[in-house]
Amino acid sequence: MKTYKIALLPGDGIGRDVTEAAWAVLEKTARPNGFSLDATSYPWSCDFYLENGSMMPADGIETLRSFDAILLGAVGWPAKVPDSVSLHGLLLPIRKAFVQYANIRPHRLLPGVQGPLRADGFDILCIRENTEGEYSGAGGRVHQGADNEVAVETSIFTRKGVERILRFGFEQARARRGKLASVTKSNAQKYSMVFWDEITQRLSAEYPDVEVTSYHIDAMAARMVMAPESLDVVVASNLFGDILTDLGAAIQGGLGFAASANINPDRSAPSMFEPVHGSAPDIAHLGIANPIAAIWSGAMMLEHLGETAAAGKVMAAIGTTTARGIGAVPGKDKTDAITASVLSALN
């Protein structure tokens, strides 16, 4: 029987609850489908930072490198540790060290879930560049605290980075409905975003079967609200993808349904799977977090590992649960009740 080594990073707040729920579903799915899961959990979090002065140990990246995949809950507790510290101390280093340059976030309504829009027949796959762009971390501050203080944040766009994320998007579009939307702001950002548009246009010649449309970020935000059913695969930079996928979460009913995958496409290092929502300190330990996004992220992990049948069964169990009205309305059901319903639906 094939065994997959999985690193669990429950993190902070509700991350612990939803990771526990997702893991229960994944474990129940594994053996009947001919494989097993071997988990090792690490307490890297804001509490870990307060005790040790870092979000993870110095050898944290090398520790994770031996795993087949990483399942993460949520990171952050701003009242304890600034988000700029927690994000740059754990999540971003993992994405960059393991070249997880493709962040994949699906947006569609699950059965029984009522979104805020009149439209309900949409199925959008957002692909966000995940390792450079606006989140490169290049910049600095000088004269801090003085009236002439200066802060510089430099976006870094490399030809290799832009081309590989666009090519990944083209391949996803080719496997789906054959439509790719590339998102920039090239009318205002005349260097990096024009560069992105030029590479999109050049690559489109290699994919004549894919219909390509370029949008400005503001127009894309409007289209996701007004005509989401017109979209298939959306590719954007790190910042624009981050913003658009929160909008995508909103139109699919809320962050409790928003799953994601941080993919290393050539599989030279582990990929990481996580719900889009944060740690939600205000509801931590209340047992009311919706675990569906984390369970869906777990299904994406199974699919990435090649266990497509098992992934499909998890998604079917989620759909059965929400169709029954359980977990379909934010805040209505307890974490344990939603988890128990998904587990029951797996039988």
Coordinates of C-alpha atoms in Angstrom, one line a residue:
M1 CA 0.0 0.0 0.0
K2 CA 1.3 3.4 -1.0
T3 CA 2.0 5.7 2.0
Y4 CA 2.3 9.5 1.7
K5 CA 4.2 11.5 4.3
I6 CA 2.2 14.7 5.1
A7 CA 3.5 17.6 7.2
L8 CA 0.7 19.2 9.2
L9 CA 1.0 22.9 10.1
P10 CA -2.2 23.7 12.0
G11 CA -0.8 27.2 12.8
D12 CA -2.9 29.7 14.7
G13 CA -6.5 30.2 15.8
I14 CA -9.1 28.3 13.8
G15 CA -6.3 26.8 11.8
R16 CA -6.0 24.1 14.4
D17 CA -9.7 23.2 14.3
V18 CA -10.1 23.0 10.6
T19 CA -6.8 21.1 10.1
E20 CA -8.1 18.5 12.6
A21 CA -11.3 18.2 10.7
A22 CA -9.6 17.9 7.3
W23 CA -7.3 15.3 8.6
A24 CA -10.1 13.2 9.9
V25 CA -11.7 13.2 6.5
L26 CA -8.5 12.5 4.6
E27 CA -7.6 9.6 6.9
K28 CA -11.1 8.0 6.5
T29 CA -10.7 8.4 2.7
A30 CA -7.3 6.9 2.4
R31 CA -7.4 3.2 3.3
P32 CA -10.6 2.2 1.4
N33 CA -8.9 3.8 -1.7
G34 CA -5.7 1.8 -1.4
F35 CA -3.3 4.2 0.2
S36 CA -2.3 5.5 3.7
L37 CA -1.3 8.8 5.1
D38 CA 1.5 9.3 7.6
A39 CA 1.3 12.7 9.4
T40 CA 3.8 14.6 11.4
S41 CA 2.5 17.8 13.0
Y42 CA 4.6 20.9 13.8
P43 CA 3.6 23.6 16.2
W44 CA 5.0 26.5 14.1
S45 CA 2.8 29.5 14.8
C46 CA 2.6 32.9 16.5
D47 CA 2.8 31.2 19.9
F48 CA 6.0 29.4 18.7
Y49 CA 7.3 32.8 17.6
L50 CA 6.7 34.3 21.1
E51 CA 8.5 31.4 22.7
N52 CA 11.4 31.0 20.3
G53 CA 11.8 34.3 18.4
S54 CA 11.0 32.8 15.0
M55 CA 8.0 31.4 13.3
M56 CA 9.8 28.1 12.6
P57 CA 13.2 26.7 13.5
A58 CA 16.3 27.5 11.4
D59 CA 16.1 24.0 9.8
G60 CA 12.3 24.2 9.2
I61 CA 12.6 24.3 5.4
E62 CA 14.9 21.3 5.3
T63 CA 12.6 19.5 7.8
L64 CA 9.7 19.9 5.4
R65 CA 11.6 19.0 2.3
S66 CA 11.3 15.3 2.9
F67 CA 7.5 15.3 2.9
D68 CA 5.2 14.5 0.0
A69 CA 2.9 17.4 0.8
I70 CA 2.1 20.0 3.4
L71 CA -1.3 20.7 4.9
L72 CA -1.5 24.1 6.5
G73 CA -4.4 25.5 8.7
A74 CA -3.9 29.3 9.1
V75 CA -1.2 31.6 10.2
G76 CA -1.4 34.9 12.1
W77 CA -2.5 36.5 15.3
P78 CA -2.1 40.2 14.9
A79 CA -2.7 41.1 18.5
K80 CA 0.3 39.0 19.4
V81 CA 2.6 39.2 16.4
P82 CA 2.5 41.6 13.4
D83 CA 1.2 40.0 10.2
S84 CA 4.3 41.2 8.4
V85 CA 6.3 39.0 10.8
S86 CA 4.1 35.9 10.7
L87 CA 3.6 36.0 7.0
H88 CA 7.3 36.6 6.1
G89 CA 8.4 34.1 8.8
L90 CA 6.5 31.0 7.7
L91 CA 4.1 31.1 4.7
L92 CA 6.2 33.1 2.2
P93 CA 9.5 31.4 2.9
I94 CA 7.9 28.0 2.3
R95 CA 6.3 29.1 -0.9
K96 CA 9.6 30.5 -2.2
A97 CA 12.0 27.8 -0.9
F98 CA 9.9 25.0 -2.5
V99 CA 9.2 27.0 -5.7
Q100 CA 5.5 26.8 -5.2
Y101 CA 5.0 29.4 -7.9
A102 CA 1.4 28.4 -8.9
N103 CA -1.3 29.3 -6.3
I104 CA -4.5 27.7 -7.4
R105 CA -7.9 28.7 -6.0
P106 CA -11.2 27.3 -7.4
H107 CA -14.4 29.4 -7.1
R108 CA -17.8 27.8 -7.6
L109 CA -20.9 27.4 -5.6
L110 CA -21.3 24.1 -3.8
P111 CA -24.7 22.5 -3.8
G112 CA -27.1 24.2 -1.4
V113 CA -24.8 27.3 -0.9
Q114 CA -26.4 30.6 -1.7
G115 CA -24.0 33.2 -3.0
P116 CA -24.6 37.0 -2.9
L117 CA -24.9 37.2 -6.7
R118 CA -27.8 36.5 -9.0
A119 CA -25.5 34.3 -11.0
D120 CA -24.8 30.8 -9.8
G121 CA -23.5 28.9 -12.8
F122 CA -19.9 30.0 -12.6
D123 CA -16.8 27.9 -12.3
I124 CA -13.6 30.0 -12.1
L125 CA -10.1 28.7 -11.5
C126 CA -7.9 31.6 -10.3
I127 CA -4.1 31.1 -10.7
R128 CA -1.9 33.5 -8.8
E129 CA 1.8 33.9 -9.3
N130 CA 3.1 32.9 -5.9
T131 CA 6.8 33.7 -5.5
E132 CA 7.7 37.1 -6.9
G133 CA 5.9 40.2 -8.2
E134 CA 4.6 42.6 -5.6
Y135 CA 5.4 40.2 -2.7
S136 CA 9.0 39.8 -3.5
G137 CA 10.1 41.6 -0.3
A138 CA 12.5 43.9 -2.1
G139 CA 12.7 47.4 -0.6
G140 CA 13.3 49.1 2.7
R141 CA 12.8 52.2 4.9
V142 CA 15.2 55.0 5.8
H143 CA 15.0 57.9 8.2
Q144 CA 12.4 56.0 10.2
G145 CA 10.3 58.2 12.5
A146 CA 11.6 61.4 10.9
D147 CA 9.5 63.7 8.8
N148 CA 11.5 62.8 5.7
E149 CA 11.0 59.1 6.2
V150 CA 11.0 57.1 2.9
A151 CA 9.5 53.6 2.3
V152 CA 10.3 51.7 -0.9
E153 CA 8.6 48.5 -2.0
T154 CA 9.8 47.1 -5.3
S155 CA 7.9 44.6 -7.4
I156 CA 10.1 42.1 -9.1
F157 CA 8.9 40.5 -12.3
T158 CA 11.2 38.1 -14.1
R159 CA 10.7 36.7 -17.6
K160 CA 11.1 33.2 -16.2
G161 CA 8.6 33.8 -13.4
V162 CA 5.9 35.5 -15.6
E163 CA 6.3 33.0 -18.4
R164 CA 6.0 29.9 -16.3
I165 CA 2.9 31.1 -14.5
L166 CA 1.2 32.1 -17.7
R167 CA 2.2 28.8 -19.3
F168 CA 0.7 27.0 -16.3
G169 CA -2.5 29.0 -16.8
F170 CA -2.7 28.1 -20.5
E171 CA -2.3 24.4 -19.7
Q172 CA -5.1 24.6 -17.1
A173 CA -7.3 26.4 -19.6
R174 CA -6.6 23.8 -22.3
A175 CA -7.7 21.1 -19.8
R176 CA -10.9 22.9 -18.9
R177 CA -13.1 25.1 -21.2
G178 CA -10.3 26.7 -23.2
K179 CA -10.6 30.3 -22.0
L180 CA -7.8 32.3 -20.3
A181 CA -8.1 35.7 -18.8
S182 CA -4.8 37.5 -18.1
V183 CA -5.0 40.3 -15.5
T184 CA -2.8 43.4 -15.3
K185 CA -2.9 47.1 -14.9
S186 CA -0.8 47.9 -18.0
N187 CA -2.4 51.3 -18.7
A188 CA -1.0 52.6 -15.4
Q189 CA 2.0 50.3 -14.7
K190 CA 3.9 50.7 -18.0
Y191 CA 6.9 48.5 -17.2
S192 CA 6.0 45.4 -15.3
M193 CA 2.4 45.0 -16.5
V194 CA 3.2 45.8 -20.1
F195 CA 5.9 43.2 -19.8
W196 CA 3.3 40.7 -18.5
D197 CA 0.9 41.6 -21.4
E198 CA 3.7 41.1 -24.0
I199 CA 4.6 37.6 -22.7
T200 CA 0.9 36.7 -22.6
Q201 CA 0.5 37.7 -26.3
R202 CA 3.7 35.8 -27.3
L203 CA 2.7 32.6 -25.5
S204 CA -0.8 32.7 -27.0
A205 CA 0.6 31.7 -30.3
E206 CA 1.6 28.4 -28.8
Y207 CA -2.0 27.8 -27.6
P208 CA -4.2 28.5 -30.6
D209 CA -6.9 26.3 -29.0
V210 CA -7.2 28.7 -26.0
E211 CA -9.2 31.9 -26.2
V212 CA -7.1 34.6 -24.5
T213 CA -8.4 37.9 -23.2
S214 CA -6.4 40.6 -21.3
Y215 CA -8.2 42.6 -18.6
H216 CA -7.2 45.4 -16.3
I217 CA -7.6 44.5 -12.6
D218 CA -10.4 46.9 -12.0
A219 CA -12.4 45.6 -15.0
M220 CA -11.8 42.0 -13.9
A221 CA -13.1 42.8 -10.4
A222 CA -16.3 44.2 -12.0
R223 CA -16.6 41.2 -14.3
M224 CA -16.3 38.7 -11.4
V225 CA -19.4 40.4 -9.9
M226 CA -21.4 41.2 -13.0
A227 CA -20.6 38.2 -15.3
P228 CA -18.7 35.5 -13.4
E229 CA -20.1 32.8 -15.6
S230 CA -18.1 34.3 -18.5
L231 CA -14.8 33.3 -16.9
D232 CA -12.8 30.1 -16.9
V233 CA -9.2 30.4 -15.9
V234 CA -7.9 33.7 -14.5
V235 CA -4.2 34.3 -14.2
A236 CA -2.8 37.3 -12.2
S237 CA 0.2 38.5 -10.4
N238 CA 0.8 37.9 -6.7
L239 CA -1.0 41.0 -5.4
F240 CA -3.8 41.1 -8.0
G241 CA -4.4 37.3 -7.6
D242 CA -4.5 37.7 -3.8
I243 CA -7.2 40.4 -4.1
L244 CA -9.3 38.7 -6.8
T245 CA -9.4 35.4 -5.0
D246 CA -10.9 37.0 -1.9
L247 CA -13.5 38.4 -4.2
G248 CA -13.9 34.9 -5.6
A249 CA -14.4 33.6 -2.1
A250 CA -17.1 36.2 -1.5
I251 CA -19.1 35.2 -4.6
Q252 CA -18.9 31.5 -3.8
G253 CA -20.5 32.1 -0.4
G254 CA -17.6 33.2 1.9
L255 CA -14.1 32.4 3.0
G256 CA -15.3 29.2 4.7
F257 CA -15.6 27.6 1.2
A258 CA -12.4 28.9 -0.3
A259 CA -9.7 26.3 -0.8
S260 CA -6.2 26.7 -2.3
A261 CA -3.1 24.9 -3.4
N262 CA 0.5 26.2 -3.6
I263 CA 1.9 24.0 -6.3
N264 CA 5.4 23.1 -7.3
P265 CA 4.6 22.0 -10.8
D266 CA 7.8 20.0 -11.5
R267 CA 7.4 18.2 -8.1
S268 CA 11.0 18.9 -7.1
A269 CA 9.8 19.8 -3.7
P270 CA 6.6 19.4 -1.7
S271 CA 3.5 21.4 -2.5
M272 CA 1.3 23.0 0.2
F273 CA -2.4 23.1 0.6
E274 CA -4.4 25.5 2.8
P275 CA -7.8 27.2 3.2
V276 CA -7.8 30.8 2.0
H277 CA -9.3 32.1 5.3
G278 CA -7.1 33.4 8.1
S279 CA -6.8 32.3 11.7
A280 CA -9.9 34.3 12.8
P281 CA -8.7 35.0 16.4
D282 CA -12.2 36.4 17.3
I283 CA -13.8 33.0 16.9
A284 CA -10.9 30.7 17.8
H285 CA -11.8 28.0 20.3
L286 CA -15.5 28.6 19.8
G287 CA -15.9 25.5 17.6
I288 CA -17.8 27.4 14.9
A289 CA -15.3 27.6 12.1
N290 CA -16.4 26.1 8.8
P291 CA -13.9 23.3 7.9
I292 CA -15.1 22.9 4.3
A293 CA -12.4 25.1 2.8
A294 CA -9.7 23.0 4.7
I295 CA -11.3 19.7 3.6
W296 CA -11.6 20.9 0.0
S297 CA -7.9 21.9 0.2
G298 CA -7.2 18.4 1.4
A299 CA -9.0 17.0 -1.6
M300 CA -6.8 19.2 -3.8
M301 CA -3.8 17.6 -2.1
L302 CA -5.1 14.1 -2.8
E303 CA -5.5 15.0 -6.5
H304 CA -2.0 16.4 -6.6
L305 CA -0.7 13.2 -5.1
G306 CA -2.4 11.3 -7.9
E307 CA -5.3 9.9 -5.8
T308 CA -7.9 11.4 -8.0
A309 CA -10.6 8.9 -7.2
A310 CA -10.2 9.6 -3.4
A311 CA -10.2 13.4 -4.1
G312 CA -13.5 13.0 -6.0
K313 CA -15.1 11.1 -3.2
V314 CA -14.1 13.9 -0.7
M315 CA -15.6 16.5 -3.0
A316 CA -18.8 14.4 -3.4
A317 CA -19.1 14.1 0.4
I318 CA -18.7 17.9 0.8
G319 CA -21.4 18.4 -1.9
T320 CA -23.7 16.0 -0.1
T321 CA -23.2 17.8 3.2
T322 CA -23.9 21.3 1.8
A323 CA -26.9 20.0 -0.2
R324 CA -28.4 18.9 3.1
G325 CA -27.9 22.5 4.3
I326 CA -25.1 21.5 6.7
G327 CA -22.3 24.0 6.5
A328 CA -24.0 25.9 3.7
V329 CA -24.8 29.0 5.8
P330 CA -21.9 30.8 7.5
G331 CA -22.1 30.5 11.2
K332 CA -25.1 28.2 11.3
D333 CA -23.4 24.9 12.1
K334 CA -20.6 23.9 14.5
T335 CA -17.3 22.7 13.2
D336 CA -17.8 19.2 14.6
A337 CA -21.3 18.9 13.1
I338 CA -20.0 19.8 9.6
T339 CA -17.1 17.4 9.9
A340 CA -19.3 14.6 11.1
S341 CA -21.7 15.1 8.1
V342 CA -18.8 14.9 5.6
L343 CA -17.4 11.8 7.3
S344 CA -20.9 10.2 7.2
A345 CA -21.3 11.1 3.5
L346 CA -18.1 9.2 2.8
N347 CA -19.7 5.9 3.9

